[in-house]
CSV table of C-alpha atoms in Angstrom, one decimal:
chain,number,residue,atom,x,y,z
A,1,MET,CA,16.8,12.9,-10.6
A,2,ASN,CA,13.0,12.8,-10.1
A,3,LEU,CA,11.1,10.2,-7.9
A,4,HIS,CA,9.9,8.2,-10.9
A,5,SER,CA,13.4,7.8,-12.3
A,6,ARG,CA,14.8,6.9,-8.9
A,7,ILE,CA,12.1,4.2,-8.4
A,8,SER,CA,12.7,2.9,-11.9
A,9,GLY,CA,16.4,2.8,-11.3
A,10,ALA,CA,15.9,0.9,-8.1
A,11,TRP,CA,13.9,-1.8,-9.9
A,12,ALA,CA,16.5,-2.0,-12.6
A,13,LEU,CA,19.2,-2.6,-10.1
A,14,ALA,CA,17.1,-5.2,-8.4
A,15,ALA,CA,16.6,-7.0,-11.7
A,16,ALA,CA,20.4,-7.1,-12.1
A,17,ALA,CA,20.6,-8.7,-8.6
A,18,LEU,CA,18.1,-11.4,-9.8
A,19,ALA,CA,20.4,-12.1,-12.7
A,20,PHE,CA,23.5,-12.6,-10.6
A,21,GLY,CA,22.2,-13.5,-7.1
A,22,ALA,CA,23.6,-16.3,-5.0
A,23,ALA,CA,21.7,-18.4,-2.5
A,24,LEU,CA,22.2,-17.8,1.2
A,25,SER,CA,20.8,-19.8,4.1
A,26,PRO,CA,18.4,-18.1,6.6
A,27,ALA,CA,19.7,-17.7,10.1
A,28,GLY,CA,18.1,-18.4,13.5
A,29,ALA,CA,15.1,-20.5,14.4
A,30,SER,CA,12.6,-18.7,12.3
A,31,THR,CA,11.3,-20.2,9.1
A,32,HIS,CA,10.2,-18.7,5.8
A,33,THR,CA,7.8,-20.8,3.7
A,34,VAL,CA,6.5,-20.2,0.2
A,35,LEU,CA,2.8,-20.9,0.3
A,36,HIS,CA,2.0,-20.3,-3.4
A,37,THR,CA,4.2,-19.6,-6.5
A,38,PHE,CA,2.5,-17.6,-9.2
A,39,CYS,CA,2.6,-18.3,-12.9
A,40,THR,CA,4.0,-21.8,-13.0
A,41,SER,CA,1.8,-22.5,-16.0
A,42,SER,CA,1.8,-20.7,-19.4
A,43,GLY,CA,-0.2,-17.5,-19.5
A,44,CYS,CA,-0.2,-17.1,-15.7
A,45,PRO,CA,-3.8,-18.3,-15.2
A,46,ASP,CA,-3.5,-17.9,-11.4
A,47,GLY,CA,-2.2,-14.3,-11.7
A,48,SER,CA,1.1,-12.6,-11.6
A,49,SER,CA,2.8,-9.8,-9.6
A,50,PRO,CA,0.8,-9.8,-6.4
A,51,GLY,CA,0.8,-6.3,-4.9
A,52,SER,CA,-2.0,-5.8,-2.4
A,53,PRO,CA,-1.8,-6.4,1.3
A,54,LEU,CA,-3.3,-9.7,2.4
A,55,LEU,CA,-6.7,-9.5,4.1
A,56,LYS,CA,-7.0,-12.0,6.9
A,57,ASN,CA,-10.2,-13.7,7.8
A,58,ALA,CA,-9.7,-16.6,10.2
A,59,ALA,CA,-7.3,-19.0,8.4
A,60,LYS,CA,-8.0,-17.5,5.0
A,61,TYR,CA,-6.0,-14.7,3.3
A,62,TYR,CA,-7.4,-12.7,0.4
A,63,GLY,CA,-5.3,-10.7,-2.1
A,64,THR,CA,-5.0,-9.4,-5.7
A,65,THR,CA,-2.5,-9.5,-8.5
A,66,THR,CA,-2.0,-6.7,-11.0
A,67,GLY,CA,-1.4,-9.0,-13.9
A,68,GLY,CA,-2.2,-12.5,-15.2
A,69,GLY,CA,-5.4,-14.4,-14.9
A,70,ALA,CA,-7.6,-15.7,-17.7
A,71,HIS,CA,-7.8,-12.3,-19.4
A,72,GLY,CA,-4.5,-10.6,-18.3
A,73,GLY,CA,-6.1,-8.0,-16.0
A,74,GLY,CA,-5.2,-9.5,-12.7
A,75,VAL,CA,-7.0,-11.7,-10.2
A,76,ILE,CA,-8.7,-11.8,-6.8
A,77,TYR,CA,-7.5,-14.8,-4.9
A,78,ARG,CA,-7.8,-16.7,-1.6
A,79,TYR,CA,-5.2,-18.8,0.2
A,80,ASP,CA,-6.6,-21.1,2.9
A,81,THR,CA,-3.9,-22.1,5.5
A,82,ASN,CA,-6.1,-24.8,6.9
A,83,ASN,CA,-5.7,-27.0,3.7
A,84,SER,CA,-2.9,-25.1,1.9
A,85,THR,CA,-5.2,-24.3,-1.0
A,86,TYR,CA,-5.0,-21.4,-3.4
A,87,THR,CA,-8.2,-20.4,-5.2
A,88,ASP,CA,-8.6,-17.9,-8.0
A,89,LEU,CA,-11.9,-16.2,-7.2
A,90,TYR,CA,-12.2,-13.7,-10.1
A,91,ASP,CA,-10.2,-12.8,-13.3
A,92,PHE,CA,-10.2,-9.1,-14.3
A,93,CYS,CA,-10.6,-8.5,-18.1
A,94,VAL,CA,-8.9,-5.7,-20.1
A,95,THR,CA,-11.5,-5.1,-22.8
A,96,GLY,CA,-14.6,-2.9,-22.9
A,97,SER,CA,-15.7,-1.4,-19.6
A,98,CYS,CA,-14.0,-4.0,-17.5
A,99,PRO,CA,-12.1,-2.6,-14.5
A,100,ASN,CA,-8.6,-4.1,-14.3
A,101,THR,CA,-5.3,-3.8,-12.5
A,102,PRO,CA,-6.6,-4.0,-8.9
A,103,MET,CA,-4.8,-1.7,-6.4
A,104,GLY,CA,-4.7,-1.3,-2.7
A,105,ASN,CA,-6.1,-3.2,0.2
A,106,LEU,CA,-9.3,-5.3,0.2
A,107,ILE,CA,-12.1,-4.9,2.7
A,108,ARG,CA,-14.7,-7.5,3.7
A,109,ASP,CA,-18.3,-7.0,4.8
A,110,SER,CA,-20.2,-9.0,7.4
A,111,ASN,CA,-21.6,-11.3,4.6
A,112,GLY,CA,-18.1,-12.2,3.3
A,113,ASN,CA,-18.3,-9.9,0.2
A,114,LEU,CA,-15.0,-8.2,-0.9
A,115,TYR,CA,-14.5,-4.6,-2.0
A,116,GLY,CA,-11.6,-2.9,-3.7
A,117,THR,CA,-10.4,-0.6,-6.4
A,118,ALA,CA,-9.0,-1.0,-9.9
A,119,GLN,CA,-6.6,1.6,-11.4
A,120,PHE,CA,-7.6,1.2,-15.0
A,121,GLY,CA,-10.7,0.3,-17.0
A,122,GLY,CA,-14.3,0.9,-16.0
A,123,ALA,CA,-17.0,2.6,-18.1
A,124,ASN,CA,-14.9,5.8,-18.6
A,125,SER,CA,-11.4,4.3,-18.4
A,126,GLY,CA,-10.6,6.1,-15.2
A,127,GLY,CA,-10.6,3.1,-12.9
A,128,ALA,CA,-13.4,1.9,-10.6
A,129,VAL,CA,-14.6,0.7,-7.3
A,130,TRP,CA,-15.9,-2.9,-7.3
A,131,GLU,CA,-17.5,-5.6,-5.2
A,132,LEU,CA,-17.1,-9.3,-5.3
A,133,VAL,CA,-20.3,-10.9,-4.0
A,134,LYS,CA,-20.1,-14.2,-2.2
A,135,ASN,CA,-23.1,-16.3,-3.2
A,136,GLY,CA,-24.7,-19.0,-1.1
A,137,ASN,CA,-23.6,-21.8,-3.4
A,138,GLY,CA,-19.9,-20.9,-3.0
A,139,THR,CA,-19.6,-19.0,-6.3
A,140,TRP,CA,-18.7,-15.3,-6.6
A,141,THR,CA,-20.2,-12.5,-8.6
A,142,PHE,CA,-18.3,-9.4,-9.7
A,143,GLN,CA,-20.0,-6.0,-9.9
A,144,THR,CA,-18.7,-2.5,-10.6
A,145,LEU,CA,-20.0,0.0,-7.9
A,146,TYR,CA,-18.6,3.2,-9.5
A,147,SER,CA,-16.5,4.1,-12.6
A,148,PHE,CA,-14.4,7.2,-12.3
A,149,CYS,CA,-14.1,10.0,-14.8
A,150,ALA,CA,-17.9,10.1,-15.2
A,151,THR,CA,-17.7,14.0,-14.9
A,152,THR,CA,-15.1,16.0,-16.7
A,153,SER,CA,-14.0,19.6,-17.1
A,154,GLY,CA,-11.9,19.7,-20.3
A,155,SER,CA,-9.4,16.8,-19.9
A,156,ILE,CA,-9.8,16.7,-16.1
A,157,CYS,CA,-11.9,14.0,-14.4
A,158,THR,CA,-13.4,16.1,-11.7
A,159,ASP,CA,-14.8,13.1,-9.9
A,160,GLY,CA,-11.4,11.5,-9.6
A,161,ASN,CA,-9.1,9.4,-11.8
A,162,LYS,CA,-7.0,6.3,-11.4
A,163,PRO,CA,-7.3,5.1,-7.8
A,164,GLN,CA,-4.1,3.6,-6.5
A,165,ALA,CA,-5.2,2.8,-2.9
A,166,GLY,CA,-7.9,0.9,-1.1
A,167,LEU,CA,-11.1,1.8,0.7
A,168,THR,CA,-11.9,2.7,4.3
A,169,TYR,CA,-15.1,3.0,6.4
A,170,ALA,CA,-16.4,3.9,9.8
A,171,GLY,CA,-15.3,1.2,12.3
A,172,GLN,CA,-12.4,-0.3,10.3
A,173,SER,CA,-9.8,1.1,12.7
A,174,GLY,CA,-11.5,-0.7,15.5
A,175,GLY,CA,-11.4,-4.0,13.7
A,176,SER,CA,-15.0,-4.2,12.6
A,177,ASN,CA,-16.0,-5.6,9.2
A,178,TYR,CA,-17.8,-3.3,6.8
A,179,ASP,CA,-21.6,-3.4,7.2
A,180,GLY,CA,-22.2,-3.4,3.4
A,181,THR,CA,-24.4,-0.3,3.4
A,182,SER,CA,-22.6,2.7,5.0
A,183,LEU,CA,-20.4,5.2,3.3
A,184,LEU,CA,-17.1,4.1,1.7
A,185,PHE,CA,-14.1,6.4,1.4
A,186,GLY,CA,-11.0,6.4,-0.8
A,187,THR,CA,-8.6,8.4,-2.9
A,188,THR,CA,-7.7,8.8,-6.5
A,189,ALA,CA,-4.2,9.6,-7.6
A,190,GLY,CA,-5.5,12.0,-10.3
A,191,GLY,CA,-8.6,14.0,-11.1
A,192,GLY,CA,-10.4,16.3,-8.8
A,193,SER,CA,-10.9,20.0,-9.6
A,194,THR,CA,-7.2,20.6,-10.4
A,195,ASP,CA,-6.1,17.1,-11.4
A,196,ASN,CA,-3.9,16.7,-8.4
A,197,GLY,CA,-6.0,13.9,-6.9
A,198,ALA,CA,-9.1,13.6,-4.7
A,199,VAL,CA,-10.7,12.1,-1.7
A,200,PHE,CA,-14.1,10.6,-2.4
A,201,ALA,CA,-17.1,9.2,-0.6
A,202,LEU,CA,-19.5,6.5,-2.0
A,203,GLN,CA,-23.1,6.3,-0.8
A,204,LEU,CA,-25.6,3.4,-1.4
A,205,SER,CA,-29.2,4.6,-1.8
A,206,GLY,CA,-32.0,2.7,-3.4
A,207,GLY,CA,-29.6,0.0,-4.7
A,208,THR,CA,-27.4,2.5,-6.5
A,209,TRP,CA,-24.0,3.9,-5.5
A,210,SER,CA,-23.4,7.6,-5.8
A,211,GLU,CA,-20.0,9.3,-5.6
A,212,LYS,CA,-19.0,12.7,-4.2
A,213,VAL,CA,-15.6,14.3,-4.0
A,214,ILE,CA,-15.1,15.6,-0.4
A,215,HIS,CA,-11.7,17.1,-1.1
A,216,SER,CA,-9.7,18.0,-4.2
A,217,PHE,CA,-6.0,18.4,-3.6
A,218,ALA,CA,-4.6,21.8,-4.7
A,219,GLY,CA,-1.1,20.6,-5.5
A,220,GLN,CA,0.5,23.9,-4.5
A,221,SER,CA,2.9,24.4,-1.6
A,222,SER,CA,-0.1,24.7,0.7
A,223,ASP,CA,-1.5,21.3,-0.1
A,224,GLY,CA,-0.6,17.8,-1.3
A,225,ARG,CA,-1.0,16.0,-4.6
A,226,PHE,CA,-1.0,12.4,-5.8
A,227,PRO,CA,-2.5,10.5,-2.8
A,228,ASN,CA,-1.6,6.8,-3.3
A,229,SER,CA,-2.1,5.0,0.0
A,230,THR,CA,-5.2,4.1,2.0
A,231,MET,CA,-6.5,6.6,4.5
A,232,TRP,CA,-7.2,5.8,8.2
A,233,MET,CA,-10.6,6.6,9.6
A,234,ASP,CA,-10.7,7.1,13.4
A,235,SER,CA,-13.5,6.5,15.9
A,236,SER,CA,-14.7,10.1,15.4
A,237,ASN,CA,-14.9,9.6,11.6
A,238,ASN,CA,-12.0,11.9,10.9
A,239,LEU,CA,-9.9,10.8,7.9
A,240,TRP,CA,-6.1,10.7,8.1
A,241,GLY,CA,-3.7,10.2,5.1
A,242,THR,CA,-0.7,11.2,3.1
A,243,THR,CA,0.2,12.3,-0.4
A,244,LYS,CA,3.2,11.2,-2.4
A,245,LEU,CA,3.9,14.8,-3.6
A,246,GLY,CA,2.9,18.4,-2.9
A,247,GLY,CA,3.6,20.4,0.1
A,248,GLU,CA,6.3,22.9,0.9
A,249,ASP,CA,9.0,21.1,-1.1
A,250,ASN,CA,6.9,18.8,-3.2
A,251,LYS,CA,7.9,15.8,-1.1
A,252,GLY,CA,4.5,14.9,0.3
A,253,ILE,CA,2.3,15.8,3.2
A,254,ALA,CA,0.3,14.3,6.1
A,255,PHE,CA,-3.3,15.5,6.3
A,256,GLU,CA,-6.5,15.3,8.3
A,257,LEU,CA,-10.0,15.7,7.0
A,258,VAL,CA,-12.7,16.5,9.5
A,259,PRO,CA,-16.4,16.0,8.6
A,260,GLY,CA,-19.4,18.1,9.4
A,261,ALA,CA,-22.4,16.8,11.3
A,262,ASP,CA,-23.5,14.7,8.2
A,263,LEU,CA,-20.7,12.8,6.5
A,264,TRP,CA,-22.4,13.0,3.1
A,265,ASN,CA,-24.2,16.3,3.1
A,266,ASN,CA,-21.9,18.6,5.0
A,267,ALA,CA,-18.5,19.9,3.9
A,268,TRP,CA,-15.2,18.3,5.1
A,269,THR,CA,-12.3,20.5,6.3
A,270,GLU,CA,-8.7,19.6,5.4
A,271,THR,CA,-5.7,20.5,7.6
A,272,VAL,CA,-2.1,19.9,6.5
A,273,LEU,CA,-0.5,18.4,9.5
A,274,TYR,CA,3.1,18.1,8.2
A,275,ASN,CA,5.1,19.0,5.1
A,276,PHE,CA,7.9,16.5,4.5
A,277,CYS,CA,11.3,18.0,3.7
A,278,TYR,CA,10.0,21.5,4.5
A,279,THR,CA,13.6,22.6,5.1
A,280,ASN,CA,14.2,22.3,1.4
A,281,VAL,CA,17.4,20.4,1.7
A,282,THR,CA,18.7,17.9,-0.7
A,283,LYS,CA,18.6,14.8,1.4
A,284,CYS,CA,15.3,15.4,3.3
A,285,PRO,CA,16.4,14.1,6.8
A,286,ASP,CA,12.7,13.9,7.9
A,287,GLY,CA,11.7,11.7,5.0
A,288,GLU,CA,10.3,12.0,1.5
A,289,ASP,CA,7.4,10.2,-0.2
A,290,PRO,CA,5.3,9.2,2.8
A,291,ALA,CA,2.6,6.4,3.1
A,292,GLY,CA,1.4,3.5,5.1
A,293,ILE,CA,0.1,5.3,8.2
A,294,VAL,CA,-1.6,4.0,11.3
A,295,LEU,CA,-2.7,5.8,14.5
A,296,ASP,CA,-2.2,4.7,18.0
A,297,GLY,CA,-4.6,5.1,20.9
A,298,SER,CA,-3.1,8.6,21.7
A,299,GLY,CA,-3.6,9.9,18.2
A,300,ASN,CA,0.0,9.7,17.2
A,301,ILE,CA,0.7,8.8,13.5
A,302,TYR,CA,3.2,6.2,12.4
A,303,GLY,CA,4.4,5.6,8.9
A,304,GLU,CA,7.2,5.2,6.4
A,305,THR,CA,8.8,7.2,3.6
A,306,ARG,CA,10.3,5.6,0.6
A,307,PHE,CA,13.2,8.1,0.4
A,308,GLY,CA,14.9,10.6,2.6
A,309,GLY,CA,16.6,10.2,6.0
A,310,ASN,CA,20.3,10.0,6.7
A,311,GLY,CA,21.2,6.8,5.0
A,312,GLN,CA,24.2,6.2,2.8
A,313,GLY,CA,22.8,7.3,-0.5
A,314,THR,CA,22.7,10.8,-1.8
A,315,THR,CA,18.9,11.0,-1.4
A,316,GLY,CA,18.5,8.8,1.6
A,317,GLU,CA,17.0,5.2,1.8
A,318,GLY,CA,13.9,6.0,3.7
A,319,VAL,CA,12.7,6.3,7.3
A,320,VAL,CA,10.1,5.1,9.8
A,321,PHE,CA,8.5,8.2,11.4
A,322,LYS,CA,6.1,9.3,14.1
A,323,LEU,CA,4.0,12.4,14.0
A,324,ASN,CA,2.5,13.9,17.2
A,325,ASN,CA,0.4,17.1,17.7
A,326,GLY,CA,3.1,19.1,19.4
A,327,ASN,CA,2.6,22.6,17.7
A,328,CYS,CA,5.9,22.6,15.9
A,329,SER,CA,7.0,25.3,13.4
A,330,GLU,CA,7.9,25.0,9.7
A,331,ASN,CA,9.8,27.8,8.2
A,332,GLY,CA,8.6,30.2,10.9
A,333,THR,CA,5.0,29.1,10.8
A,334,SER,CA,3.6,27.4,13.9
A,335,GLY,CA,0.8,24.9,14.3
A,336,PHE,CA,2.2,21.9,12.5
A,337,TRP,CA,2.7,18.4,13.9
A,338,CYS,CA,6.1,17.3,15.1
A,339,ASN,CA,8.1,14.6,13.2
A,340,THR,CA,10.3,12.1,15.1
A,341,VAL,CA,12.3,9.9,12.9
A,342,LEU,CA,12.2,6.5,14.6
A,343,TYR,CA,14.7,4.8,12.2
A,344,ASN,CA,16.9,5.7,9.2
A,345,PHE,CA,17.5,2.8,6.8
A,346,CYS,CA,20.9,2.0,5.5
A,347,PRO,CA,23.1,3.8,8.0
A,348,ASN,CA,26.0,1.6,6.8
A,349,SER,CA,27.3,0.6,3.4
A,350,GLY,CA,25.6,-2.5,2.0
A,351,CYS,CA,22.2,-1.7,3.5
A,352,GLN,CA,21.9,-5.0,5.2
A,353,ASP,CA,19.1,-3.6,7.4
A,354,GLY,CA,17.0,-2.9,4.3
A,355,GLU,CA,16.8,-0.1,1.7
A,356,PHE,CA,13.8,1.8,0.4
A,357,PRO,CA,10.9,0.7,2.7
A,358,THR,CA,8.0,-0.6,0.7
A,359,ILE,CA,5.4,2.1,1.4
A,360,GLY,CA,2.3,0.0,1.9
A,361,GLU,CA,-1.3,0.6,2.5
A,362,THR,CA,-0.7,0.6,6.2
A,363,ILE,CA,2.2,-0.4,8.2
A,364,LEU,CA,1.8,-3.3,10.6
A,365,ARG,CA,2.0,-2.3,14.3
A,366,ASP,CA,1.4,-4.8,17.0
A,367,GLY,CA,-0.1,-4.4,20.5
A,368,SER,CA,3.4,-3.8,22.0
A,369,GLY,CA,4.1,-1.0,19.6
A,370,ASN,CA,6.5,-2.9,17.4
A,371,ILE,CA,6.4,-2.1,13.7
A,372,TYR,CA,6.9,-4.6,10.9
A,373,GLY,CA,7.5,-3.9,7.3
A,374,THR,CA,9.4,-4.7,4.1
A,375,THR,CA,12.0,-3.1,1.9
A,376,LEU,CA,12.4,-3.1,-1.8
A,377,LEU,CA,16.1,-3.6,-1.7
A,378,GLY,CA,18.8,-4.3,0.9
A,379,GLY,CA,19.1,-7.2,3.2
A,380,THR,CA,21.6,-10.0,2.4
A,381,GLY,CA,19.8,-12.2,-0.1
A,382,GLY,CA,21.3,-12.5,-3.6
A,383,SER,CA,23.9,-9.9,-4.5
A,384,SER,CA,24.2,-6.1,-4.3
A,385,PRO,CA,21.8,-4.2,-4.2
A,386,TYR,CA,20.1,-7.4,-2.8
A,387,ASN,CA,16.5,-8.2,-3.0
A,388,GLY,CA,14.7,-6.7,0.0
A,389,ALA,CA,13.9,-7.8,3.5
A,390,ILE,CA,11.2,-8.1,6.2
A,391,TYR,CA,12.1,-5.9,9.2
A,392,LYS,CA,11.0,-5.3,12.7
A,393,LEU,CA,11.4,-2.0,14.6
A,394,THR,CA,10.8,-2.3,18.3
A,395,SER,CA,9.0,0.3,20.3
A,396,GLY,CA,12.5,1.2,21.7
A,397,GLY,CA,13.9,2.0,18.3
A,398,SER,CA,15.9,-1.2,17.6
A,399,GLU,CA,15.7,-2.5,14.1
A,400,SER,CA,16.3,-6.1,13.0
A,401,VAL,CA,16.0,-8.0,9.8
A,402,LEU,CA,13.6,-11.0,10.2
A,403,TYR,CA,14.2,-12.4,6.7
A,404,SER,CA,16.2,-11.4,3.6
A,405,PHE,CA,14.6,-12.5,0.3
A,406,CYS,CA,16.4,-14.5,-2.4
A,407,GLN,CA,18.0,-17.0,-0.1
A,408,THR,CA,16.9,-20.0,-2.1
A,409,GLY,CA,16.9,-21.0,-5.8
A,410,GLY,CA,20.1,-19.2,-6.7
A,411,THR,CA,19.4,-16.7,-9.5
A,412,ASN,CA,15.7,-17.6,-9.6
A,413,CYS,CA,15.0,-16.4,-6.0
A,414,THR,CA,12.4,-19.1,-5.5
A,415,ASP,CA,11.6,-17.7,-2.1
A,416,GLY,CA,10.6,-14.4,-3.6
A,417,ALA,CA,12.3,-11.1,-4.4
A,418,LEU,CA,11.6,-7.4,-4.0
A,419,THR,CA,8.4,-6.0,-2.5
A,420,ALA,CA,5.8,-3.9,-4.3
A,421,ASN,CA,4.5,-0.5,-3.4
A,422,GLY,CA,1.0,-0.8,-2.0
A,423,SER,CA,1.8,-4.2,-0.5
A,424,GLY,CA,1.7,-4.9,3.2
A,425,LEU,CA,2.0,-7.6,5.9
A,426,ALA,CA,-0.7,-9.5,7.8
A,427,MET,CA,-0.1,-11.2,11.2
A,428,ASP,CA,-2.0,-14.0,12.9
A,429,GLY,CA,-2.5,-14.5,16.6
A,430,SER,CA,0.7,-16.5,17.0
A,431,GLY,CA,2.9,-13.8,15.5
A,432,ASN,CA,3.3,-15.5,12.1
A,433,ILE,CA,3.6,-13.0,9.3
A,434,PHE,CA,2.1,-13.4,5.8
A,435,GLY,CA,3.0,-11.3,2.7
A,436,THR,CA,3.8,-11.3,-1.0
A,437,ASN,CA,6.6,-10.6,-3.4
A,438,PRO,CA,5.9,-9.4,-6.9
A,439,SER,CA,9.0,-11.1,-8.3
A,440,GLY,CA,10.9,-14.4,-7.8
A,441,GLY,CA,9.3,-17.8,-7.5
A,442,ASP,CA,9.0,-19.7,-10.7
A,443,ALA,CA,12.3,-20.0,-12.6
A,444,THR,CA,10.7,-19.1,-15.9
A,445,ASN,CA,8.3,-16.3,-15.2
A,446,GLN,CA,9.5,-14.7,-11.9
A,447,ALA,CA,5.9,-13.7,-11.2
A,448,GLY,CA,6.0,-13.6,-7.4
A,449,VAL,CA,4.9,-15.6,-4.3
A,450,VAL,CA,2.7,-15.7,-1.2
A,451,TYR,CA,4.8,-16.5,1.8
A,452,GLU,CA,4.6,-17.1,5.6
A,453,TRP,CA,7.3,-16.2,8.1
A,454,THR,CA,7.2,-18.0,11.4
A,455,PRO,CA,9.2,-16.7,14.4
């Protein structure tokens, strides 16, 4: 069974769980609070199916939904924890050249403007990069910075097609806001010279944005294809990322892109750091379908895979991994990074520790080296295969479930259910975790929630 079928099957099983789930009570002193329930009104004017990680700015959290809004193309929203207020900032449309279906993380510049990507729409129907400008009077103005598929070779969009991840920039890994004028970097899941996806840069000059592909994925055993998570830019302006597919066994790769002296004018050099499932075995003990990477201060890479590992299922239920530059060999060829599996999901039947980690834009790793994430299925909420969980993996390798979704509302899962690919968690200074579910919430529409988990 291919990856698409397996993911679709997982969602189908989860839907069955929603239909037959039973409410359970959360354990321990921690609390889970629904901050906003989507689509409680006809037509979902406030959006439906939130999928992006929440962007934190003081007490305000920004995010997007892939559906709903005034025109059905999704929304950009803000939730203010100071006054418990949800605000719809912009409604995407689905007609003409409007970008729609926002994907990936948001970034914010020093003036409070927001930037992101949309998978569909745009002038050429290949998706777009956009900016939401914060005006002095409190209103917001939307503008498209670049529409993909502006250049083609036959049916291939050579400048990229259908972005499914967010943007990065110099200084982001250090916690700085975007300056509003320097280069932006991102990926498209398709397009490029061979239609296997691309890494692009955007440059602002004279008030106009220009796009350049800095790497086209080859899609053969020597390279990846279908990049669908946000890259990490380090302090030396190297880009680090993963692809969903491609590599030695077509199970995804980790890669690095190193720039020349000039980030725009000079060529970038790609190195494949690791081929997932390079042993070509059925269960991929080292993981399959990677995403969500972060780097630590020593240059080690941490991430998740949606499948693989040594869990109960025939294809594995996913892993948390660490890559380090240890000059390991793959099928007799040296020079690759070494993969340490930090945790295998679902070691026991029932998958109460979570199943199929939700490969987000980046995983959440705190200053003590603890990793936080979510899973699509598993946990103890509802009924088998259950409705997903928030987990914590300590730096010592001990995993615990912080919360299992679908513990309230019976079959309606009013506390939320499932988690979406591309989503992610945010944490405040007190260790409170903020996130979203694309399902559950309102009894009628099941369009998802924004939540807070407090330890």
